[in-house]
Coordinates of C-alpha atoms in Angstrom, one line a residue:
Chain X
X5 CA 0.0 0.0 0.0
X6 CA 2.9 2.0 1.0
X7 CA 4.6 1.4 -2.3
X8 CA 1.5 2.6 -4.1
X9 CA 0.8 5.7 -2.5
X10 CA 4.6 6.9 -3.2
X11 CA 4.1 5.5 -6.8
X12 CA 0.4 7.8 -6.9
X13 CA 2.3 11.0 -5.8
X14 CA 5.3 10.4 -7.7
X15 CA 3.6 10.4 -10.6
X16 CA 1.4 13.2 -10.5
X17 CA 4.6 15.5 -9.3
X18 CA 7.8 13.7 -10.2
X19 CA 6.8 10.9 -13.2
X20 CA 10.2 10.7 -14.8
X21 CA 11.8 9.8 -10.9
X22 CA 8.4 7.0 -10.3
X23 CA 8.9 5.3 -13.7
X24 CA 12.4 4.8 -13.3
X25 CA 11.3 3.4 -9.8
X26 CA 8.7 1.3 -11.0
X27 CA 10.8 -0.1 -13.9
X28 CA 13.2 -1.4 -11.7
X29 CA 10.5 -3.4 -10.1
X30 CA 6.9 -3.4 -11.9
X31 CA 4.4 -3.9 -9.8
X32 CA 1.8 -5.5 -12.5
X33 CA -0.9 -6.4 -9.7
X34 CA -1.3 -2.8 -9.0
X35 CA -1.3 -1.4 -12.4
X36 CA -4.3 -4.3 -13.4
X37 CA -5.7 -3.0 -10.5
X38 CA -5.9 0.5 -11.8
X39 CA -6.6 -0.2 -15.0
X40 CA -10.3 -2.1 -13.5
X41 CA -10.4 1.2 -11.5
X42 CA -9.9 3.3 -14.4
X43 CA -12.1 1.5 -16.5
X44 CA -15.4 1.2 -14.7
X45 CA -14.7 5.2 -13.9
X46 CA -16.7 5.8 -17.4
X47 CA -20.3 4.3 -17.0
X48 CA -20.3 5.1 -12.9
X49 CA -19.8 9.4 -13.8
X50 CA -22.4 8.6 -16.6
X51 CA -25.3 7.2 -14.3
X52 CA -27.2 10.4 -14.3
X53 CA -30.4 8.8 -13.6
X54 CA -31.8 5.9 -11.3
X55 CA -35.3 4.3 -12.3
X56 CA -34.8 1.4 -10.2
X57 CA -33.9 -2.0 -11.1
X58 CA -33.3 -1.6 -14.9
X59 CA -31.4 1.3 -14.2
X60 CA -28.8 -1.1 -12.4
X61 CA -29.2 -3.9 -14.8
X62 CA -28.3 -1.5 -17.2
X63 CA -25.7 -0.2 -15.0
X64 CA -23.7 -3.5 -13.9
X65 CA -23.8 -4.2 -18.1
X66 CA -22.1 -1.1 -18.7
X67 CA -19.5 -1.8 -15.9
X68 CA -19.1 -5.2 -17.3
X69 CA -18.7 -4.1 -20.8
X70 CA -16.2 -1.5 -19.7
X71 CA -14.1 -3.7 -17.9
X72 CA -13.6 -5.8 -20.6
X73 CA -12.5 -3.7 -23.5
X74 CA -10.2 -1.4 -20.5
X75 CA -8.7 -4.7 -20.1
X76 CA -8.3 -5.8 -23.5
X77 CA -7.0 -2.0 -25.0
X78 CA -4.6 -2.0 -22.8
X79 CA -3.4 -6.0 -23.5
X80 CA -3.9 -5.3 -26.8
X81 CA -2.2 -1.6 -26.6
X82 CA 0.8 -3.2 -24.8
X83 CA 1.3 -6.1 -27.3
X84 CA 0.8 -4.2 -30.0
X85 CA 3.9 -1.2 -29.1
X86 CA 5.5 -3.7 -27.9
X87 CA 5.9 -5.8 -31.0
X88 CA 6.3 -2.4 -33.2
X89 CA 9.3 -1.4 -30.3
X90 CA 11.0 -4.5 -32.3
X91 CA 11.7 -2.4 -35.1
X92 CA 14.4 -0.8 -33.0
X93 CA 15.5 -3.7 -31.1
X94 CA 13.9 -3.3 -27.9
X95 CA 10.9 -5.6 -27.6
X96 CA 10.5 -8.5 -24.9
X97 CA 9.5 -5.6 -22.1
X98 CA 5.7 -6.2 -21.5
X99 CA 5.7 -6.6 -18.4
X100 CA 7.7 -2.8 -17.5
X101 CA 5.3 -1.6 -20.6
X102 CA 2.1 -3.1 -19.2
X103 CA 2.7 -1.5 -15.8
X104 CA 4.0 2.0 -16.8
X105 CA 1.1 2.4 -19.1
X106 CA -1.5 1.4 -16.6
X107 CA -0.1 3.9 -14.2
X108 CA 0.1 6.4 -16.9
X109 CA -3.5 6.1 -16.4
X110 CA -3.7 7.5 -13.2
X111 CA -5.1 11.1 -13.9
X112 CA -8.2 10.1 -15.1
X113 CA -9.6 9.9 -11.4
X114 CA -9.6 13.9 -11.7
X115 CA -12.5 13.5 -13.5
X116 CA -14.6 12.4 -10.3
X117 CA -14.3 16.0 -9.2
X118 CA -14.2 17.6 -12.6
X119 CA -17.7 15.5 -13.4
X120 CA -19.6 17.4 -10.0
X121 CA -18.1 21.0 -11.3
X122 CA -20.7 20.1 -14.3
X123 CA -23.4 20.4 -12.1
X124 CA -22.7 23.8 -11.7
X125 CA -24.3 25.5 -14.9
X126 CA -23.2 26.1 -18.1
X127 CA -19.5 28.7 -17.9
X128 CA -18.6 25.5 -15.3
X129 CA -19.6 22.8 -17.7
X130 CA -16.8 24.5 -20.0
X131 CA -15.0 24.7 -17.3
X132 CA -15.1 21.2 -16.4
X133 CA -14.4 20.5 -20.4
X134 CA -11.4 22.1 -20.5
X135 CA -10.4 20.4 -17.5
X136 CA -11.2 17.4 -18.9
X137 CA -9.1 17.9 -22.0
X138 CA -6.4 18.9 -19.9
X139 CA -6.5 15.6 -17.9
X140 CA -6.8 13.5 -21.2
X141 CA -3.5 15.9 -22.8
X142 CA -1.8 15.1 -19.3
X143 CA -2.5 11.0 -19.6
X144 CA -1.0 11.2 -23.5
X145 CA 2.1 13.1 -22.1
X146 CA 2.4 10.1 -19.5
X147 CA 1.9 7.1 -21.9
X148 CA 4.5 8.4 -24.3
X149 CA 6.8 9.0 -20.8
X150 CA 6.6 5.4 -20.2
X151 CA 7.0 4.0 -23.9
X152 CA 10.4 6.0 -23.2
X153 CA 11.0 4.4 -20.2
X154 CA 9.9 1.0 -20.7
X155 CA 12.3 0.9 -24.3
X156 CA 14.7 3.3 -23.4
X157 CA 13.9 5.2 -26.7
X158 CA 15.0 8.7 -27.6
X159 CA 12.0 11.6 -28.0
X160 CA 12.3 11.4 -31.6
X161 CA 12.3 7.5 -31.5
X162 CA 8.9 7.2 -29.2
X163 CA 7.2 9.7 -31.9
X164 CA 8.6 7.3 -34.9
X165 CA 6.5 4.1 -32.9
X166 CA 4.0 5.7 -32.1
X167 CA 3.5 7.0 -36.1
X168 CA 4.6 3.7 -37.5
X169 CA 1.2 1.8 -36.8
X170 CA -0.7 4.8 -38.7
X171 CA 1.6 4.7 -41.3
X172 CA 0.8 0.7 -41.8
X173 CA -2.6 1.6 -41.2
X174 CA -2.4 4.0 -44.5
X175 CA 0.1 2.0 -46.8
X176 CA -2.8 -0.9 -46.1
X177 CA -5.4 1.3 -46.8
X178 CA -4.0 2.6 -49.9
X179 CA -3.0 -1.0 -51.4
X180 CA -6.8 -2.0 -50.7
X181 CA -7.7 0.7 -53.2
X182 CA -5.6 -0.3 -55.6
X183 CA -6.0 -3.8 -55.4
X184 CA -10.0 -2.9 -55.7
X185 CA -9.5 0.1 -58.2
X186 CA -7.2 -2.5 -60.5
X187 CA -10.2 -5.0 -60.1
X188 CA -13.1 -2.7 -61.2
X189 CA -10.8 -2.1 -64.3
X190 CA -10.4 -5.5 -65.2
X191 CA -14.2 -6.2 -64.6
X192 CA -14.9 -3.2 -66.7
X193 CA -12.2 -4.8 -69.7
Chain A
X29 CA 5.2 9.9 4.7
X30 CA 3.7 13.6 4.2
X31 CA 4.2 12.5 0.3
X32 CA 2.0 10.0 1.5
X33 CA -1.1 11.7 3.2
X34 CA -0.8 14.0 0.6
X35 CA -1.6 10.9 -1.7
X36 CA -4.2 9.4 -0.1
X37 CA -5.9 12.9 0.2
X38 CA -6.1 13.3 -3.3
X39 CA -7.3 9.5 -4.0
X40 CA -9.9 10.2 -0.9
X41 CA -11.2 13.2 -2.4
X42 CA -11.4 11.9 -6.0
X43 CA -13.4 8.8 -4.5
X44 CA -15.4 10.9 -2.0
X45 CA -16.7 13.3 -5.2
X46 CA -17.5 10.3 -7.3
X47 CA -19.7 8.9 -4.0
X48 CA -21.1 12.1 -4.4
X49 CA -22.1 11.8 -7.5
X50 CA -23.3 8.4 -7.4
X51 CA -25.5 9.2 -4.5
X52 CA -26.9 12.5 -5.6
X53 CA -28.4 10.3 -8.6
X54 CA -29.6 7.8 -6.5
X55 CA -30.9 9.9 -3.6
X56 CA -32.7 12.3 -5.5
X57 CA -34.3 10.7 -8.4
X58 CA -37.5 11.3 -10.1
X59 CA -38.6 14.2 -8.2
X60 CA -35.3 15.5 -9.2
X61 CA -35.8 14.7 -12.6
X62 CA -39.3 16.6 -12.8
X63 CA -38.2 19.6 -11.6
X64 CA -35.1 19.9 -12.8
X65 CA -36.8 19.6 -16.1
X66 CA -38.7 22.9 -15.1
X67 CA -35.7 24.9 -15.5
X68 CA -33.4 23.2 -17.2
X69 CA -32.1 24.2 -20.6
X70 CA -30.2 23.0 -23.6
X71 CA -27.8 24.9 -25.2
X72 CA -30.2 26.5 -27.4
X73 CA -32.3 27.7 -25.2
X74 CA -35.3 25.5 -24.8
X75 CA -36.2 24.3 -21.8
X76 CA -36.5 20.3 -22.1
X77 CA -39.3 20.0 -19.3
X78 CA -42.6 20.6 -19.5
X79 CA -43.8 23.9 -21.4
X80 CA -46.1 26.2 -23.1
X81 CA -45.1 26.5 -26.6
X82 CA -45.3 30.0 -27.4
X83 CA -45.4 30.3 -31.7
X84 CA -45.7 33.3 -33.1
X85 CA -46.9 34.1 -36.6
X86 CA -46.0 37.6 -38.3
X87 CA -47.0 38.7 -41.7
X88 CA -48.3 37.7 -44.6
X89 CA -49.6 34.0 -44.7
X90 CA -48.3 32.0 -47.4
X91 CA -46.1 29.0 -48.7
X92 CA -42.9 31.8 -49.1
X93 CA -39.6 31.4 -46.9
X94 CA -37.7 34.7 -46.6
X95 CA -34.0 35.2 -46.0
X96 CA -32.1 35.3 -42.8
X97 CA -29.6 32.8 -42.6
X98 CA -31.9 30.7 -40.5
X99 CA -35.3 31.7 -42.6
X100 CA -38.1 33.4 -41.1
X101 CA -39.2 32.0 -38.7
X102 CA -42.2 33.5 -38.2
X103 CA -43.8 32.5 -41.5
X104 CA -46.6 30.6 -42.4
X105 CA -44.4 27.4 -42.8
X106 CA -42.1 27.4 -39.9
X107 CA -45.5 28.3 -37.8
X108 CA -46.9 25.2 -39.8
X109 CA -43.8 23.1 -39.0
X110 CA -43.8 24.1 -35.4
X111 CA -47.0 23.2 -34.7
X112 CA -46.7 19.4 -36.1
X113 CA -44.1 19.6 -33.8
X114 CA -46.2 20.2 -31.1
X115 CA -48.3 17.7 -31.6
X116 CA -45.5 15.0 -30.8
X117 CA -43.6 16.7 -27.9
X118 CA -44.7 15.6 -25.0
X119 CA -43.3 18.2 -23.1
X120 CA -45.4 20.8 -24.9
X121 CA -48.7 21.0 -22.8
X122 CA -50.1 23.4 -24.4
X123 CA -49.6 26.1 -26.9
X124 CA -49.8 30.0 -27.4
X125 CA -50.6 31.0 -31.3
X126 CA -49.4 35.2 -31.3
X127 CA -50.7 36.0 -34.5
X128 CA -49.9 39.7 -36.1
X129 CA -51.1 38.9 -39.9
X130 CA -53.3 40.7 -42.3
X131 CA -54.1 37.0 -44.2
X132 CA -53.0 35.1 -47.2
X133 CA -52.9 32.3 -49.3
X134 CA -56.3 30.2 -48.9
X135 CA -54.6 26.5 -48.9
X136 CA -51.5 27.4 -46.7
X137 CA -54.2 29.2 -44.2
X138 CA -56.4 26.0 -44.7
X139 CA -53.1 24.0 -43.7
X140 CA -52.8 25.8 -40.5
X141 CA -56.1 26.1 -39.3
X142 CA -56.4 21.9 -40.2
X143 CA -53.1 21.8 -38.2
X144 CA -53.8 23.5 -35.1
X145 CA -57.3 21.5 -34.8
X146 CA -55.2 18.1 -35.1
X147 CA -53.5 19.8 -32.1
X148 CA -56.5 21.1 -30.3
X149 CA -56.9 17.3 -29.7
X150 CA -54.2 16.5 -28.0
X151 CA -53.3 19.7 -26.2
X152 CA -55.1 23.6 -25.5
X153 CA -54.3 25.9 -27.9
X154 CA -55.1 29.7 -27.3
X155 CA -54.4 32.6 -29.9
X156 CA -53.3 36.2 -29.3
X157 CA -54.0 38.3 -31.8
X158 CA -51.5 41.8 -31.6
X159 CA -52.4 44.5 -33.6
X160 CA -53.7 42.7 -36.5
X161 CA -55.1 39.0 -37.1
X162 CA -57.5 39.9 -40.1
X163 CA -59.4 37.3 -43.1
X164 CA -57.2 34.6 -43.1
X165 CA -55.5 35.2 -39.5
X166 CA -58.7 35.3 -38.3
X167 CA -59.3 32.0 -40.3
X168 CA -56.4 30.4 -38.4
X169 CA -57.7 31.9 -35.3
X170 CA -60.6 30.1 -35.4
X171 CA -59.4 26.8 -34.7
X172 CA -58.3 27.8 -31.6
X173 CA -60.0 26.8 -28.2
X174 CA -59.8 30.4 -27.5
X175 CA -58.8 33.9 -28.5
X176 CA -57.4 36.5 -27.1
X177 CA -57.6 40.3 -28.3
X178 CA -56.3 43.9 -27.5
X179 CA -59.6 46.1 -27.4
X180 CA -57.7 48.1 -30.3
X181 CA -56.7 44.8 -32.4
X182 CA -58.1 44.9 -36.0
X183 CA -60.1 41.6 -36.5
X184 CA -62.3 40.0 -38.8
X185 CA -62.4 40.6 -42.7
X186 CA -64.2 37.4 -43.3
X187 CA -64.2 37.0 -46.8
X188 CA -62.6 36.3 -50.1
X189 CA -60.6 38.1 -52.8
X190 CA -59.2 38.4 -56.3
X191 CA -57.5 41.0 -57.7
X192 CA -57.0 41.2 -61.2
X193 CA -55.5 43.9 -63.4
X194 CA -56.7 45.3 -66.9
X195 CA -53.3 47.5 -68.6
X196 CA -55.0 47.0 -71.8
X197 CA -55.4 50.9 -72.4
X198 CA -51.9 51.2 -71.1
X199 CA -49.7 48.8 -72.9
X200 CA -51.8 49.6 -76.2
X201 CA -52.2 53.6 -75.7
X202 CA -49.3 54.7 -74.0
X203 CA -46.6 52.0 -74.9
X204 CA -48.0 50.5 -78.3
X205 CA -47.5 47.7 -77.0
X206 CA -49.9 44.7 -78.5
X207 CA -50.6 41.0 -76.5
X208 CA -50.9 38.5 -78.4
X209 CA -52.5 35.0 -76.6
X210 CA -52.5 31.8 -78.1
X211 CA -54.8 29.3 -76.0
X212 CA -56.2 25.9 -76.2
X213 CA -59.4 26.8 -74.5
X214 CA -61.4 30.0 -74.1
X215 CA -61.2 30.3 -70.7
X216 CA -56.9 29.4 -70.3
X217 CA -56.3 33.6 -69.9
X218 CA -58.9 33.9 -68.0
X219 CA -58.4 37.6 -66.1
X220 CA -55.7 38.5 -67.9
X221 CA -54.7 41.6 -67.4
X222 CA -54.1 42.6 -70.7
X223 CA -58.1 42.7 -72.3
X224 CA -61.1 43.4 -70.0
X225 CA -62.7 40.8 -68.1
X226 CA -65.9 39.6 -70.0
X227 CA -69.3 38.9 -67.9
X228 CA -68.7 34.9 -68.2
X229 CA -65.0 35.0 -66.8
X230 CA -66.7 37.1 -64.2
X231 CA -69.3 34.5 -63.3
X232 CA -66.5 31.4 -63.2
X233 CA -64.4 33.7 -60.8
X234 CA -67.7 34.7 -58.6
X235 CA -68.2 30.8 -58.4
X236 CA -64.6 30.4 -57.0
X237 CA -65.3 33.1 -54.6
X238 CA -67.9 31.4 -53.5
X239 CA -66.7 28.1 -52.9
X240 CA -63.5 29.5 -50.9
X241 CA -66.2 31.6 -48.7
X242 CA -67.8 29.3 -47.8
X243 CA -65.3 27.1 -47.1
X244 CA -64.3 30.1 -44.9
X245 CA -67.9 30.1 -43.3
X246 CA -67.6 26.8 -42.6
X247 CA -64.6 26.2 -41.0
X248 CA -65.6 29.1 -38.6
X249 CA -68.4 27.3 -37.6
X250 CA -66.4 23.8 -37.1
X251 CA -63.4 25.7 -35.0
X252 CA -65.7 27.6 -32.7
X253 CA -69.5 27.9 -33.0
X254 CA -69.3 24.1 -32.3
X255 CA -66.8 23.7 -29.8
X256 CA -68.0 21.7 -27.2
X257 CA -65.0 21.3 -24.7
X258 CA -65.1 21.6 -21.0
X259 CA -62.1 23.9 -19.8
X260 CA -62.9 26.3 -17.1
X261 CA -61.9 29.8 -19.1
X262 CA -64.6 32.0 -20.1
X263 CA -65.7 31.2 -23.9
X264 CA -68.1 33.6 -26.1
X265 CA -70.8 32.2 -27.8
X266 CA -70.8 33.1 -31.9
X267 CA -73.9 32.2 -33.3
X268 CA -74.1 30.8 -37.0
X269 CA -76.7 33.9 -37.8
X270 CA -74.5 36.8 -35.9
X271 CA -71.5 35.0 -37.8
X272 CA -73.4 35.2 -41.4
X273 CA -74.3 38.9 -41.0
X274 CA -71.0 40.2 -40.0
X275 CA -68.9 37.5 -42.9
X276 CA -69.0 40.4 -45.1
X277 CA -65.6 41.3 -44.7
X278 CA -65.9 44.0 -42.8
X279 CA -63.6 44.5 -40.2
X280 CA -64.0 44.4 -36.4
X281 CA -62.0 45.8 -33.4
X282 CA -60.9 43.2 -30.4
X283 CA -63.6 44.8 -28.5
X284 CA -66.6 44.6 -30.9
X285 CA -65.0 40.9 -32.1
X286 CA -65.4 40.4 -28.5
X287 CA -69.0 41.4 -28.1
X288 CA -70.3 39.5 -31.2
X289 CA -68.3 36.2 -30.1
X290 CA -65.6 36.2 -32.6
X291 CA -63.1 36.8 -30.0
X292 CA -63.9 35.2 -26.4
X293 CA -61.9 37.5 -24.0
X294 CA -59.8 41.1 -24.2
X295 CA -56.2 40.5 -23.3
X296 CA -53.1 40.1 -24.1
X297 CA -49.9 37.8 -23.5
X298 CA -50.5 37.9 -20.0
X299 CA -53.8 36.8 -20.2
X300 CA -53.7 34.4 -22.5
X301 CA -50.8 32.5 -21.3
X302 CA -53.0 32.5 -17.8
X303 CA -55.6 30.7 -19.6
X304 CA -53.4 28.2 -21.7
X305 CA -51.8 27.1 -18.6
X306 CA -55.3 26.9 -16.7
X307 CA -56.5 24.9 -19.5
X308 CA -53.1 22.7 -19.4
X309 CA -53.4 21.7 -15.8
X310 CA -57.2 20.6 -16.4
X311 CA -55.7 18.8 -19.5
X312 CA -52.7 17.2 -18.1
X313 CA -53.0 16.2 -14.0
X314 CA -50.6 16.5 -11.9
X315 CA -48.7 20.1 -13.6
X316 CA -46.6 22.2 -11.1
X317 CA -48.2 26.0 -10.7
X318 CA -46.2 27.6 -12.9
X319 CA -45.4 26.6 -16.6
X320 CA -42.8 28.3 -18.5
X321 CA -43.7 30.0 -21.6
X322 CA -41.1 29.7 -24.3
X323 CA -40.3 30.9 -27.9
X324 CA -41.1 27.5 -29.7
X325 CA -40.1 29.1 -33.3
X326 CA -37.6 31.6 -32.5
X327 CA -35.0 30.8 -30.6
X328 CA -33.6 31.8 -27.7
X329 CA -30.4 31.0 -25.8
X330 CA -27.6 30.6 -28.0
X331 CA -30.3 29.4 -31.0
X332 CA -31.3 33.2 -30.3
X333 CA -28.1 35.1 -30.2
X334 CA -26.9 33.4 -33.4
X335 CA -30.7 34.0 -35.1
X336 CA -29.9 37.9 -33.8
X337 CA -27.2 38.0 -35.7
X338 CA -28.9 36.3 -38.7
X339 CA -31.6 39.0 -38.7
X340 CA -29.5 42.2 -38.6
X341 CA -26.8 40.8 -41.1
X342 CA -30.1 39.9 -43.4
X343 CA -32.7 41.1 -42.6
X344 CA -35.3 39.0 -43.1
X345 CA -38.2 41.0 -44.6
X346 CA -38.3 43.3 -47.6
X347 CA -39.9 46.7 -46.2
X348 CA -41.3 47.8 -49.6
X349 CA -43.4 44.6 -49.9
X350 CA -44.9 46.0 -47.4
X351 CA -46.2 48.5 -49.3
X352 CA -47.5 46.6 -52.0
X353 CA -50.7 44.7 -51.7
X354 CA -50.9 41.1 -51.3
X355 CA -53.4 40.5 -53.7
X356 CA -51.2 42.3 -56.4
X357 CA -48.4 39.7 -55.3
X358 CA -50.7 36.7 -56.0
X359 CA -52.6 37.8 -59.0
X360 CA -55.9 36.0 -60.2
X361 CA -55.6 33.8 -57.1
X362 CA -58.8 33.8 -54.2
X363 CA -56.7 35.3 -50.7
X364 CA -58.1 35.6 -47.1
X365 CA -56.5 38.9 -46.9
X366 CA -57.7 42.4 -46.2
X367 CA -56.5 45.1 -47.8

């Protein structure tokens, strides 16, 4: 517990210090702990009204379904850096990547508070946006802090993985097109 | 150790205002939910709980949208599409027709007046008439369950018209100017305005007056001589008789309307939107005292800021149309309009 509360403060005021802590020794129980946390944030600052039972029926689905695809991104988010991180000879770290990014997460509780300042009208529901956007800018900043840490990877390096997957997702894109514009034109022969 | 506290302050109070949340939703549900409603708005402006729909319809009555970049809203179609809306929104329980109009077109009045009695089934309707809610505003009126005038509103007007022009003399005379008409049956130009009218064209057009009066007539007596409902706001009683003598298209004040039944009480916003919310709460059981009243074709909020901007960067209406008659804009065509 101990452990977890220094890990909690050091990243919110000293990240850089907490993930070279944490790398040294991941603690992957907590971070699967935070993603559930994390996760089921979502639907419970949604639940605007309660009608009774369906209300929680529909409730405990939405918690379900958000535990499971929190859980699978960030497997799937993990794997997936992990096995582009190859490119530059550092893959074989999921277990430093899985933790790092799950306490990367960690800001996102701000939006408890940030979701009762919306009660307060409309200048504090843009309020509360901009907040919001801050904390989301703030999580990014943090995920890209512990793809650094987890490969050891230059600035420059982290932007090149992080780009690579998009530029896949394009090149694949743009030799479906072909491969159907080349088709229509033999069909048309 | 302080790093510590510090920590499990933070995580304390980010739980402790989720709790909050949670329980605020749970503790306070559907009475919340109602009166919340009340007051609450979206970001256009219109209050999503219940409501009196207040429509108003300026000018001219016809199938015609002018400018503005978000259209007139106060013409005879947005009026038209407002009102179907009405009929489906639930929190609409009841609606407020402002009508400042000197008439118009005989199927798009028709269209409203049919409209607002599909609506007058489902929820009160009351008209205001402001300074003028003559012929075919008074046609539209009429489907109301009740209507409100100043003492100095002009009313009435009850009739039909065509206007037709003869510049025969001029364009032959003064111009030299010869038409020359080539038709597939004698009556194809019938009133056109370059030979006189001849007695038989006068006879077909008569006929057509006829028909649209008392169509007029009619729908007079189906929107109000007949109504039979129950609400508890004063109604005046227009006899079919009083209603022939005075269907000559002559027009009325608020105050003689009143008298002779075509209009049941004097008053204005105020008074009307008393009634439509008295009639609403014997309509619908269980409505809070007070029901807002809220611009259900123009909006307000930020619908209303942008739509002020709309109407001073174009302005919506043409001020010399004003000027011109209607009848001269809709030539050879039978109009509820006075002029």
């Amino acid at each position: 517990m101990n452990n977890f509360l220094d890990s909690f403060y050091g990243l919110l005021f000293s990240p850089d210090k907490t993930f070279d802590n944490l790398r040294e020794n991941p603690p992957l129980f907590q971070g699967f702990l935070i993603v559930l946390f994390i996760s089921i944030l979502n639907p419970v600052l949604n639940f605007k009204t309660f009608d009774g039972t369906a209300t929680l029926i529909w409730l405990s689905l939405s918690i379900f379904g958000a535990l499971l695809f929190g859980l699978l991104s960030w497997l799937f988010f993990a794997f997936f850096l992990d096995l582009v991180a190859s490119i530059f000879g550092q893959s074989g770290k999921i277990k430093i990547f899985l933790t790092l990014s799950a306490f990367a997460l960690i800001p996102w509780v701000f939006l408890g508070p940030i979701e009762l300042l919306k009660t307060a009208g409309l200048l504090a529901d843009i309020f509360a946006i901009f907040l919001g956007l801050l904390v989301w800018l703030w999580v990014v900043v943090l995920v890209i802090k512990a793809i650094i840490k987890t490969y050891q990877l230059s600035f420059g390096k982290t932007l090149t993985l992080l780009i690579i997957p998009s530029l896949g997702g394009f090149l694949t894109f743009y030799w479906t097109i072909g491969f159907f514009s080349t088709l229509f034109q033999i069909l048309k022969v | 150790m302080n790093t510590r506290i510090l920590a499990l302050i933070i995580i304390g109070l980010c739980l402790f205002s989720i709790l909050v949340g949670t329980v605020n939703t749970i503790v306070a549900p559907k009475k919340a939910k109602v009166e919340n409603a009340q007051e609450s708005s979206n970001f256009f402006g219109m209050p999503g709980g219940n409501k009196i729909a207040l429509i108003t319809l300026q000018g001219p009555i016809s199938y015609e949208s002018s400018g503005g970049v978000l259209g007139d809203m106060t013409s005879a179609e947005s009026v038209l599409k407002s009102l179907r809306r009405a009929i489906n929104d639930d929190s609409v329980k009841g609606v407020l027709l402002r009508i400042d109009s000197p008439g118009g077109t005989v199927a798009m009045s028709q269209e409203v007046y049919n409209t607002i009695l599909r609506l007058r089934k489902k929820k009160p309707v009351v008209v205001s008439m402001v300074d003028l809610a003559a012929s075919g505003g008074y046609y539209i009126a009429s489907a109301a369950d009740r209507i409100f005038a100043e003492p100095g509103t002009l009313t009435g007007s009850i009739g039909v018209i065509i206007n037709t022009f003869n510049v025969q003399e001029l364009l032959n005379q003064k111009l030299g100017i010869q038409a020359n008409v080539v038709k597939s049956g004698k009556y194809k130009d019938l009133a056109s305005p370059y030979r006189p009218i001849l007695p038989d064209e006068r006879n077909l057009l008569q006929n057509i007056i006829n028909s649209t009066y008392q169509q007029f007539v009619n729908a007079i007596i189906q929107g109000r001589v007949k109504r039979t409902d129950n609400y508890d706001v004063k109604k005046a009683v227009l006899t079919v008789d009083t209603l022939r003598k005075y269907a000559d298209g002559r027009i009325l004040t608020g105050e003689q309307a009143q008298k002779l039944g075509f209009v049941d009480q004097l008053g204005g916003l105020h008074e009307s939107h008393e009634a439509v919310t008295k009639m609403a709460k014997a309509k619908f059981k269980g409505l809070r005292d007070e029901i807002p009243l809220v611009q259900y074709n123009v909006p307000s909020g930020f619908g209303g800021l942008l739509f002020g901007v709309s109407e001073s960067i174009m302005p919506k209406k043409d001020l010399t149309s004003s000027l011109i008659p209607l009848s001269s804009k809709y030539p050879h065509q039978p109009l509820f309009v006075w002029e």
